[in-house]
Tab-separated table of C-alpha atoms and ligand atoms in Angstrom:
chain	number	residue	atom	x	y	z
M	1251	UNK	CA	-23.101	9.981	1.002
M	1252	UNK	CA	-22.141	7.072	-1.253
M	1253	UNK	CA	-18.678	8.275	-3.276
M	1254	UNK	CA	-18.375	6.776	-6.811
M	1255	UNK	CA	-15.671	5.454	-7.648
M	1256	UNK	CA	-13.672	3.773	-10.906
M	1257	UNK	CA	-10.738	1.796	-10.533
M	1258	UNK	CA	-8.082	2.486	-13.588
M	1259	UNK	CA	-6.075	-0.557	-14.146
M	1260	UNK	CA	-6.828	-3.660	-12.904
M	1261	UNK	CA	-3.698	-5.514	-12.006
M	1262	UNK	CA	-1.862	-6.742	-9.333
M	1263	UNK	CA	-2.954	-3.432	-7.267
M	1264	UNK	CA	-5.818	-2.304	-8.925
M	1265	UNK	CA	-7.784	-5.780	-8.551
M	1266	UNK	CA	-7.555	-5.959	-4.940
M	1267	UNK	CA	-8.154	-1.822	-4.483
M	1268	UNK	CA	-11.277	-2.487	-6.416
M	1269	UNK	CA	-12.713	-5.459	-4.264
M	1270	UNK	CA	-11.704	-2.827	-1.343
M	1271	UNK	CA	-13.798	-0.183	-2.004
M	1272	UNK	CA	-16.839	-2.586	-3.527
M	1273	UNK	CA	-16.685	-4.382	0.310
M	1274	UNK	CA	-16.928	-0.247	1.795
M	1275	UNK	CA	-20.655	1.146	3.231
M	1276	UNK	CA	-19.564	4.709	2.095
M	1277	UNK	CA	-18.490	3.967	-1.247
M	1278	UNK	CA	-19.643	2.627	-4.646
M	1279	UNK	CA	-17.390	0.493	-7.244
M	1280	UNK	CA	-18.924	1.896	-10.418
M	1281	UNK	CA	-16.420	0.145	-12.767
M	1282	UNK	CA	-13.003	-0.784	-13.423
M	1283	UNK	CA	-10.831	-1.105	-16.685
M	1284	UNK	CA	-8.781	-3.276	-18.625
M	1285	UNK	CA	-6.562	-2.476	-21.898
M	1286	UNK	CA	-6.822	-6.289	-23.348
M	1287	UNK	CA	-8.862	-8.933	-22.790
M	1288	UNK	CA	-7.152	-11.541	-20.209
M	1289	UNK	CA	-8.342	-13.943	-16.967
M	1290	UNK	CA	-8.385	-10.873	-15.149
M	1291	UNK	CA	-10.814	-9.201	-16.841
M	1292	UNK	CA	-12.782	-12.325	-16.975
M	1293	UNK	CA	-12.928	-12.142	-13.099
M	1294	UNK	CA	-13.786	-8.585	-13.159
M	1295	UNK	CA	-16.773	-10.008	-15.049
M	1296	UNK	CA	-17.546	-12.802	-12.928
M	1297	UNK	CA	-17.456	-10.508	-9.311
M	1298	UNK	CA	-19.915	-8.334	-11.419
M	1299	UNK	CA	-17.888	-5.244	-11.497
M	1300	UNK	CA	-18.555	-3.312	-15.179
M	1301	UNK	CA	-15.850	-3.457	-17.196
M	1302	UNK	CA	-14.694	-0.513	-19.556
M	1303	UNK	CA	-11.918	-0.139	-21.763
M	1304	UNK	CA	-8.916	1.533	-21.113
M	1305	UNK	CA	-5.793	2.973	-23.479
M	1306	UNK	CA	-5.851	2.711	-27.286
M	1307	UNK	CA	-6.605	-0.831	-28.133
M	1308	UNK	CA	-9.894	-0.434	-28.434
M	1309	UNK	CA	-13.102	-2.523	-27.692
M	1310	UNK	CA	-12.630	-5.121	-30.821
M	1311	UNK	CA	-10.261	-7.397	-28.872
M	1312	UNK	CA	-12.947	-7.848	-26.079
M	1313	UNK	CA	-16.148	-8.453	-28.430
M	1314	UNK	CA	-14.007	-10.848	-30.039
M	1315	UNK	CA	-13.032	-12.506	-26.301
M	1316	UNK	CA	-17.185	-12.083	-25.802
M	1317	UNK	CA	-16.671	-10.385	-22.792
M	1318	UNK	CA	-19.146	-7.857	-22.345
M	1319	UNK	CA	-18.073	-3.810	-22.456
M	1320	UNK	CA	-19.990	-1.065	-20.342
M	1321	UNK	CA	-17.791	1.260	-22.507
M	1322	UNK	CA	-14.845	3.258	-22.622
M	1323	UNK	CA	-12.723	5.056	-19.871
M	1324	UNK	CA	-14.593	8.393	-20.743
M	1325	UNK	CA	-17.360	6.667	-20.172
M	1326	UNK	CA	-17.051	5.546	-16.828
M	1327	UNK	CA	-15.328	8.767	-15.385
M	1328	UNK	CA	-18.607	10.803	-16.622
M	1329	UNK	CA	-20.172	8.496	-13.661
M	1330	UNK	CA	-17.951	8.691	-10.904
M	1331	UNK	CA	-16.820	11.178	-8.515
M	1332	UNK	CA	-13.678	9.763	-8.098
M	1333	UNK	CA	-10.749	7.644	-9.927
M	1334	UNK	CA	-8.410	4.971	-7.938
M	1335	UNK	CA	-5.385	5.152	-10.829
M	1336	UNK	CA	-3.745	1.291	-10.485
M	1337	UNK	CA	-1.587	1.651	-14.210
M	1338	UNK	CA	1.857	1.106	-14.602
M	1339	UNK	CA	4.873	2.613	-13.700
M	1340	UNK	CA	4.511	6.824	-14.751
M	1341	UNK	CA	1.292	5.930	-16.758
M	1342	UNK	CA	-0.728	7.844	-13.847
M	1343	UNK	CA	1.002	11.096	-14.757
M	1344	UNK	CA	-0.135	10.691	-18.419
M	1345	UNK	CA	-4.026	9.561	-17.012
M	1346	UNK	CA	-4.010	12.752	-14.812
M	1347	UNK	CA	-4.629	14.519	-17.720
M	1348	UNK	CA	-7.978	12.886	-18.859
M	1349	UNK	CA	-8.613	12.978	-15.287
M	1350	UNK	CA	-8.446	16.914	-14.965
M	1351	UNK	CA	-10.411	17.006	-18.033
M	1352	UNK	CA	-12.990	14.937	-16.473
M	1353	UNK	CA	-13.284	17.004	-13.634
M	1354	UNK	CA	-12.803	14.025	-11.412
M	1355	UNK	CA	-10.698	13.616	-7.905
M	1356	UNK	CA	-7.883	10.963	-8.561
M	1357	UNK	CA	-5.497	8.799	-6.510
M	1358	UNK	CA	-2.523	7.257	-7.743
M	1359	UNK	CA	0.005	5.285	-6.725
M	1360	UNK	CA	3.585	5.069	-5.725
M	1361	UNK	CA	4.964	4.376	-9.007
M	1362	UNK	CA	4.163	8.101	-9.837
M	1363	UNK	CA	6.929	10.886	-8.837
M	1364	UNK	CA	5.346	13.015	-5.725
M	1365	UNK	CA	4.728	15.805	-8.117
M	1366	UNK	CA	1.418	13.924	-9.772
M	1367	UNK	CA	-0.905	15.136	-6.395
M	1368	UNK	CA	-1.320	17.330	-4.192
M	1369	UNK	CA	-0.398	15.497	-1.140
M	1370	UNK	CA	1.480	12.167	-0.643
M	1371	UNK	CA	-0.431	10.163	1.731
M	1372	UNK	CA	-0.253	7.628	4.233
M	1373	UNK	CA	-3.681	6.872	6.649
M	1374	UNK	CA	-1.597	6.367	10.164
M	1375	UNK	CA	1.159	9.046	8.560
M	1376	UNK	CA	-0.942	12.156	7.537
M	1377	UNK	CA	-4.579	12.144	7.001
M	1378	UNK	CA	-5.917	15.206	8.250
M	1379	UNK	CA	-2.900	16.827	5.311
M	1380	UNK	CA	-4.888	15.683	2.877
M	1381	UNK	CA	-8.583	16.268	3.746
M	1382	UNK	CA	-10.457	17.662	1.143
M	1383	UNK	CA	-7.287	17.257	-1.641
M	1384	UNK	CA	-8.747	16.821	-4.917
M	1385	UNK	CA	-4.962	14.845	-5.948
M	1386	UNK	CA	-3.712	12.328	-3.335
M	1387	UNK	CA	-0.735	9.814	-4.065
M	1388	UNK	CA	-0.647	6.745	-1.860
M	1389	UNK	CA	3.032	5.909	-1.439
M	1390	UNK	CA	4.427	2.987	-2.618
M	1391	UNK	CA	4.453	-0.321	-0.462
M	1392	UNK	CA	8.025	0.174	0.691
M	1393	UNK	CA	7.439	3.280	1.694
M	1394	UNK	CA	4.318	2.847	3.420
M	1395	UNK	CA	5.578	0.648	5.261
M	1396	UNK	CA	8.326	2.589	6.627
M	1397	UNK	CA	5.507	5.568	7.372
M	1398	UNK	CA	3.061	3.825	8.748
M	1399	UNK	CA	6.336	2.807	11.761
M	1400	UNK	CA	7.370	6.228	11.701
M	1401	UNK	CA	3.872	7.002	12.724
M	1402	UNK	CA	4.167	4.674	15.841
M	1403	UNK	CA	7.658	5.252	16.753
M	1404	UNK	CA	8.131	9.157	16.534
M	1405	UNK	CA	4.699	10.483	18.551
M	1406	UNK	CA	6.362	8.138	21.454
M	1407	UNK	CA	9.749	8.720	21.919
M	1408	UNK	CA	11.353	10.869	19.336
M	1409	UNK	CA	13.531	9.948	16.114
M	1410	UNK	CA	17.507	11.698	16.032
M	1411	UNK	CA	18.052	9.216	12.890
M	1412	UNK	CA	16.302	6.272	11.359
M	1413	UNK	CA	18.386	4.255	8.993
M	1414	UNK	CA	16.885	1.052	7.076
M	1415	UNK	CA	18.172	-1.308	4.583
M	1416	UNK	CA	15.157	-3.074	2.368
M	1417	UNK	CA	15.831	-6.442	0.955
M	1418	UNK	CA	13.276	-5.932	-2.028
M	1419	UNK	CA	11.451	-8.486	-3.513
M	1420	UNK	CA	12.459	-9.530	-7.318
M	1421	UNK	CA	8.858	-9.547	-8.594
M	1422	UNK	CA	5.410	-9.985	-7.895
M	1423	UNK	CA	4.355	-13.752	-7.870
M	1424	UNK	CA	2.827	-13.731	-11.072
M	1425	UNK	CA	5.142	-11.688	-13.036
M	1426	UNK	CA	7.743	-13.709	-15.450
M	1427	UNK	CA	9.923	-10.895	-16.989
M	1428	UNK	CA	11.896	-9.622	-13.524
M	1429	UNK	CA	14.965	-10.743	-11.793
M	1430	UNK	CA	16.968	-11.731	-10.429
M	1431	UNK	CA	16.486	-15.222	-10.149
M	1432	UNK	CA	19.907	-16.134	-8.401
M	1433	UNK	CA	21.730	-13.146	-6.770
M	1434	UNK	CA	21.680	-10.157	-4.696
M	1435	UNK	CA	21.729	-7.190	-6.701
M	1436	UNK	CA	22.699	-4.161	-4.964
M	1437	UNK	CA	21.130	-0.965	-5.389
M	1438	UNK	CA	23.551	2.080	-6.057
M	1439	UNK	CA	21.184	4.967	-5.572
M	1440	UNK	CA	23.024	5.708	-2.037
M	1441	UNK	CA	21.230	6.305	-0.560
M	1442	UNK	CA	18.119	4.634	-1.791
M	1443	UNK	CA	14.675	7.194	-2.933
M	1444	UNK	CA	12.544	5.878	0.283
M	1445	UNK	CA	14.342	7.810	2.351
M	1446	UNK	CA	13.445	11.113	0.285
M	1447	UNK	CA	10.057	9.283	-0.084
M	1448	UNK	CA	9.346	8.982	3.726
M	1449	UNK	CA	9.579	12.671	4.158
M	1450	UNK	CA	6.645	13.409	1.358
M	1451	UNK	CA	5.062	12.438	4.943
M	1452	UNK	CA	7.208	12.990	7.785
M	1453	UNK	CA	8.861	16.579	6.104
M	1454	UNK	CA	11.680	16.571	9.328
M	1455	UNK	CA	12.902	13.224	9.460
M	1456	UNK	CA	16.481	12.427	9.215
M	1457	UNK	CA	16.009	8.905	7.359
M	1458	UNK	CA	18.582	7.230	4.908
M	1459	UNK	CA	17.430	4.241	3.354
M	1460	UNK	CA	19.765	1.763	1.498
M	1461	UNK	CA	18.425	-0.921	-0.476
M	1462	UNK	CA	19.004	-4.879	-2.266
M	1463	UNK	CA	17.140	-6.745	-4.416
M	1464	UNK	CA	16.705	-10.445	-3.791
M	1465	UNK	CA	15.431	-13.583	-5.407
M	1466	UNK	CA	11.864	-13.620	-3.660
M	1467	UNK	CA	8.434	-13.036	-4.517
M	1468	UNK	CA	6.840	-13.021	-1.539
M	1469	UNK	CA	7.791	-9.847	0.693
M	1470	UNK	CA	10.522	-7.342	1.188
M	1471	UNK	CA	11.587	-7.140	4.815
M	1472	UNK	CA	13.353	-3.995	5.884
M	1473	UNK	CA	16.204	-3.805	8.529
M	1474	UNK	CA	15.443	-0.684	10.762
M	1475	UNK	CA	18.085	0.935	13.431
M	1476	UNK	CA	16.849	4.131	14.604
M	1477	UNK	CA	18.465	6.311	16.823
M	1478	UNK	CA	15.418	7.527	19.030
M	1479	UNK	CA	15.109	10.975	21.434
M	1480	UNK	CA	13.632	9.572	24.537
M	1481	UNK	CA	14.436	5.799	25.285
M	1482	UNK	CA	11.545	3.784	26.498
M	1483	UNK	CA	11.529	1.940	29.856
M	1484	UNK	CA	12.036	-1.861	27.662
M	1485	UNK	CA	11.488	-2.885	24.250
M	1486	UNK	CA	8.489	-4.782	25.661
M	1487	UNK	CA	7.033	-0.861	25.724
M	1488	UNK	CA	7.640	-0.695	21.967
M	1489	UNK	CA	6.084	-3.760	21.204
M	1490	UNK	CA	2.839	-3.093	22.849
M	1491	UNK	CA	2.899	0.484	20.906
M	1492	UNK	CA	2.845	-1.625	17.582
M	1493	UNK	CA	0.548	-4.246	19.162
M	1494	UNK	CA	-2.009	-1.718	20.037
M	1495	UNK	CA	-2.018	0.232	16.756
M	1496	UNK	CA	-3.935	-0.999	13.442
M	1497	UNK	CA	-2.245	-1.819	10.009
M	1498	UNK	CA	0.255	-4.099	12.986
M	1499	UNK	CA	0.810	-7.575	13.339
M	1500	UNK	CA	3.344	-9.006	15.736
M	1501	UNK	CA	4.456	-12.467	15.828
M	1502	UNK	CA	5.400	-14.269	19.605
M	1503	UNK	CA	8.228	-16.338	18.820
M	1504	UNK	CA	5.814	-19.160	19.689
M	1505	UNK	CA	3.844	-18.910	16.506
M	1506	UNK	CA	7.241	-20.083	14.851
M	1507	UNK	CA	7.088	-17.739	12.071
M	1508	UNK	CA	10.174	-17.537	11.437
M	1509	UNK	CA	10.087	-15.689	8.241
M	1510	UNK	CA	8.295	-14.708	5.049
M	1511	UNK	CA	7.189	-17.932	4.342
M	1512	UNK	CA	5.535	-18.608	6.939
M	1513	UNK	CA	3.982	-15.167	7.414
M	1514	UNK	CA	2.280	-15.813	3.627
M	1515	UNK	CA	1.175	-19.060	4.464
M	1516	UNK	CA	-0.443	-17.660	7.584
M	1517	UNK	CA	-2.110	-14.895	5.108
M	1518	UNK	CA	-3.444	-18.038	3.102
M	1519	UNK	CA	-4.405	-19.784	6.148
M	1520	UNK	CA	-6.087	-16.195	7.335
M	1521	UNK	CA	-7.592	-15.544	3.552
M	1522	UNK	CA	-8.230	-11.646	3.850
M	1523	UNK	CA	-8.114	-9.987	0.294
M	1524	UNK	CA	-6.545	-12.418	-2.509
M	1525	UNK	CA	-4.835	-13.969	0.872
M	1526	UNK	CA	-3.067	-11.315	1.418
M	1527	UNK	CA	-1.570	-9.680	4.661
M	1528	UNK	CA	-2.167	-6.057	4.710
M	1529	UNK	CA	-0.205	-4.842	7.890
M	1530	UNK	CA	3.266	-4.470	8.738
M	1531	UNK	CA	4.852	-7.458	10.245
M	1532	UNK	CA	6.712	-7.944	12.779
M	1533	UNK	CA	8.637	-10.466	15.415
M	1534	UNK	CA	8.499	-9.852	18.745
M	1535	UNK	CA	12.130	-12.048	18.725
M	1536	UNK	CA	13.028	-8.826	15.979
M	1537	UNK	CA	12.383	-5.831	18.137
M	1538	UNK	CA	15.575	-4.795	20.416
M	1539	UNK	CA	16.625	-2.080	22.473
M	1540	UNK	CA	19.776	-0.793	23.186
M	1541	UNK	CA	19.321	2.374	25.306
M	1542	UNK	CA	18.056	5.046	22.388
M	1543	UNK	CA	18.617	2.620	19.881
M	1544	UNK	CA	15.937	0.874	18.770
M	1545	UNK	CA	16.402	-2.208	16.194
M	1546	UNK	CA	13.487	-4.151	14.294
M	1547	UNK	CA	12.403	-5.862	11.328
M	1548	UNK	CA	9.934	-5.744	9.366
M	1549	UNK	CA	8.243	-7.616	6.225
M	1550	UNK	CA	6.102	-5.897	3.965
M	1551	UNK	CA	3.533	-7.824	1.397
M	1552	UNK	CA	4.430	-5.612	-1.462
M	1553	UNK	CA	0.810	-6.634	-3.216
M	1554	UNK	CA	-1.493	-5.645	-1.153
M	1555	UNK	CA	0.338	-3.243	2.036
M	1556	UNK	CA	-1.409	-0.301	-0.175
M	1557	UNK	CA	-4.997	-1.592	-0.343
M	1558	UNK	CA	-6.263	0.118	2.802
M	1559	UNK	CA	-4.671	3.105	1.866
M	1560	UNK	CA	-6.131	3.337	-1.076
M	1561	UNK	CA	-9.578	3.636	0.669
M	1562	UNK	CA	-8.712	5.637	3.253
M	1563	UNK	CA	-7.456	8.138	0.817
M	1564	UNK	CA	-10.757	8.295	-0.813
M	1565	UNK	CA	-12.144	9.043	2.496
M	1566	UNK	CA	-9.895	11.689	3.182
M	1567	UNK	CA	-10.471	13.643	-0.154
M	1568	UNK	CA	-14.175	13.708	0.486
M	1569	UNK	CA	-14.292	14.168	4.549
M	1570	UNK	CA	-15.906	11.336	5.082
M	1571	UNK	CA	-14.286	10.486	8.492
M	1572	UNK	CA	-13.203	12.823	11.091
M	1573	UNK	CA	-9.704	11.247	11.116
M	1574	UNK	CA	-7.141	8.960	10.005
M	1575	UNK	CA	-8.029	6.263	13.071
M	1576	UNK	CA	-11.955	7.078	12.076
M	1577	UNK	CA	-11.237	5.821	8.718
M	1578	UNK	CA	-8.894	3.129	9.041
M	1579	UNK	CA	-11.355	1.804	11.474
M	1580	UNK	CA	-13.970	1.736	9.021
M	1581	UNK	CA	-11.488	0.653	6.496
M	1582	UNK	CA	-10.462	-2.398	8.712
M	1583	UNK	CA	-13.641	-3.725	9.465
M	1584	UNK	CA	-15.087	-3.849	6.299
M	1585	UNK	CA	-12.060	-6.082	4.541
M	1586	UNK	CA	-12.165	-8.235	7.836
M	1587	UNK	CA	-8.995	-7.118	9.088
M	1588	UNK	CA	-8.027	-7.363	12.981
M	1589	UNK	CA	-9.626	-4.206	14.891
M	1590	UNK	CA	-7.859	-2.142	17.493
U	2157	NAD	P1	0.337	-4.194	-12.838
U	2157	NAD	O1	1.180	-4.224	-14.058
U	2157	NAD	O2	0.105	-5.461	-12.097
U	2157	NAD	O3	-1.103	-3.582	-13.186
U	2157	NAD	C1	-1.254	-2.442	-13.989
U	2157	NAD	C2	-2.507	-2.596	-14.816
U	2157	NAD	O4	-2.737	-1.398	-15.567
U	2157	NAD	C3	-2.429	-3.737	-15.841
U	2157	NAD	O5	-3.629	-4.478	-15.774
U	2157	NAD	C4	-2.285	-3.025	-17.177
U	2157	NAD	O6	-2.850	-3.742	-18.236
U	2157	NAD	C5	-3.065	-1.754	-16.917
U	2157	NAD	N1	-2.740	-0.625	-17.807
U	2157	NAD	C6	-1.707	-0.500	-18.679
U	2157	NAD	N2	-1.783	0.692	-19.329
U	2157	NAD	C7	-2.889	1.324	-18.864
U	2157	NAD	C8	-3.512	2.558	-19.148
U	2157	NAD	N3	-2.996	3.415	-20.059
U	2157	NAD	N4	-4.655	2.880	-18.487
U	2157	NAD	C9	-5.180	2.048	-17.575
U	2157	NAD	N5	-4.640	0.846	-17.261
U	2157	NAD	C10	-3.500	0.493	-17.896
U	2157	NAD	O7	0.983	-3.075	-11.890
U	2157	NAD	P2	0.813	-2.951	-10.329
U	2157	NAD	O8	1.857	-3.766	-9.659
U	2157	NAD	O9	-0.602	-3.128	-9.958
U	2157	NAD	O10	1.261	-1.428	-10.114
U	2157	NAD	C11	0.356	-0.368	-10.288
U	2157	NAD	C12	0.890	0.838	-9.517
U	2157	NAD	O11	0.970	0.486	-8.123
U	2157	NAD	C13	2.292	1.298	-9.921
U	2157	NAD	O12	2.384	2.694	-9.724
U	2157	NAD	C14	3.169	0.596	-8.892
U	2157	NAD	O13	4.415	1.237	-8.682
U	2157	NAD	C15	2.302	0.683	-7.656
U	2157	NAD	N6	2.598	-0.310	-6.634
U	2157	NAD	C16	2.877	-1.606	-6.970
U	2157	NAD	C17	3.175	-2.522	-5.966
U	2157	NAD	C18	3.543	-3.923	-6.285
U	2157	NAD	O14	4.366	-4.481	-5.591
U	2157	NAD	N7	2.966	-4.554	-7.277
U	2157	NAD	C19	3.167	-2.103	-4.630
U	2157	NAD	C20	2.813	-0.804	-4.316
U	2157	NAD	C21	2.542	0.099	-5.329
């Protein structure tokens, strides 16, 4: 079985999502949308994907920018079986409505409140949750990140407390209307949503999350200390937990990657995606133990940390692996990333 799927909302998520799932055996990229005309929907025209129109604007604007229409949104959800929803910021929960209408499974992302799905969803986290959903939100980078850890550090040795402290990124690199550009700008939610976030996927863990936002476009990086149950033998055991799992990477200190800079640069050098590094990172030099208390680092690539997810959700609505590591496997493979 092939699934059929649209991609709503091709931006800085929804562009690489859709090259995702066109690069998967088990699944077909029957179209994506755009509101306006722009480069990006140029592209979308150039890689061959149709192009429909989404919103109110209408298809004038394109015909005028003579890019070619397949038609509207309703259009293009009469042909799939399910939608990948990559809008803006609380859009989603307005699309699920034409969604439901449609009759068509939907995933959205973590600029929705959990309340849009069924399930909140993570692919190391909680898979076999959300089997068969028809309503899955993948949670937002920050937060994935943070789950897709949990999922390697609590099967092995427990969590009493986890406490983290995410130095956000200002923006994404190509957006112009987002600060700060010079200073740190604390966040007074204390503590931060993540925390609250994490447990749409982990319902028992005791996590506070505190948060700043920095002049960077590249990555957050969070700051974890977590108070474990059962302290492992060295940290050396910890690292080869991450090393082992997928959706890891793990800088030596050799590799003199000695921060988000270089960890992009080694993304371009790598050129996965729209060079893009889709795993947690993290420095050996950054993981230390202290009996039960474990302390690491971690940088996220806020633009593409989802991607996988996104597919592995899909795969988990419609049972089309027999678990999360099934899936990610199949995931992985396909967009070139490092197998486990
Ligand atoms: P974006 O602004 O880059 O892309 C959104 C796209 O949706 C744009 O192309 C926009 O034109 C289009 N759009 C606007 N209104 C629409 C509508 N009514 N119907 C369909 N499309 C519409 O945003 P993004 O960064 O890709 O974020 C999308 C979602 O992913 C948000 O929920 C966000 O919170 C989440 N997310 C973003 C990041 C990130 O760092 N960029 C990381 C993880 C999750």
């Amino acid at each position: 079985m092939r699934v059929r799927v649209a991609v709503n909302g091709f931006g800085t998520i929804g562009k690489r999502v859709a090259d995702a799932i066109a690069k998967q055996p088990d699944m077909e990229l029957v179209g994506v949308t755009k509101t306006r005309p722009s480069f990006e929907a140029t592209r979308a025209v150039e890689k061959g994907y149709p192009l429909y129109v989404a919103g109110s604007n209408g298809l004038g604007a394109f015909k005028a920018a003579g890019l070619p229409i397949a038609g509207t949104l309703a259009d293009l959800l009469k042909k799939v079986d399910a939608v990948v929803d990559a809008s803006p910021d609380k859009v989603g929960k307005e699309n699920r409505k034409i969604y439901d209408a449609a009759g068509v499974r939907a995933v959205f992302q973590g600029g929705e409140k959990a309340e849009v799905a069924e399930a909140s969803f993570n692919a190391l986290g909680n898979f076999g949750a959300c089997v068969g959903k028809r309503y899955l939100r993948v949670v937002s980078c920050n937060t994935t990140g943070l789950a897709r850890a949990a999922s390697i550090v609590i099967p092995n040795w427990g969590v009493d407390h986890w406490e983290a402290t995410l130095v956000r990124r200002a923006s994404d690199p190509a957006e112009t209307k987002k600060g700060p550009i010079n200073g740190i700008m604390p966040t007074f939610l204390l503590p931060s949503h993540h925390g609250p976030d994490v447990r749409t996927i982990f319902p028992g863990l005791s996590i506070a999350t505190t948060a700043v936002v920095v002049p960077t476009t590249l990555m957050h990086v969070h700051v974890n200390h977590v108070f474990l149950k059962r302290a492992p033998a060295e940290a050396g055991e910890l690292l080869s937990a991450f090393r082992r799992s997928p959706r890891f990477h793990v800088f030596a200190p050799w590799e003199h990657a000695e921060g988000t800079p270089q960890v992009m640069e080694y993304a371009r050098d790598r050129g996965i995606g729209f060079n893009d590094m889709m795993e947690n990172v993290l420095w050996e030099e950054g993981v230390r133990l202290d009996g039960r208390d474990l302390f690491f680092f971690q940088a996220i690539h806020q633009e593409s940390i989802v991607v996988p997810e996104n597919v592995d959700a899909i795969r988990a609505m419609f049972e089309l692996a027999k678990d999360g590591r099934e899936s990610i496997a199949k995931t992985d493979k396909a967009l070139g990333l490092p197998l486990h």
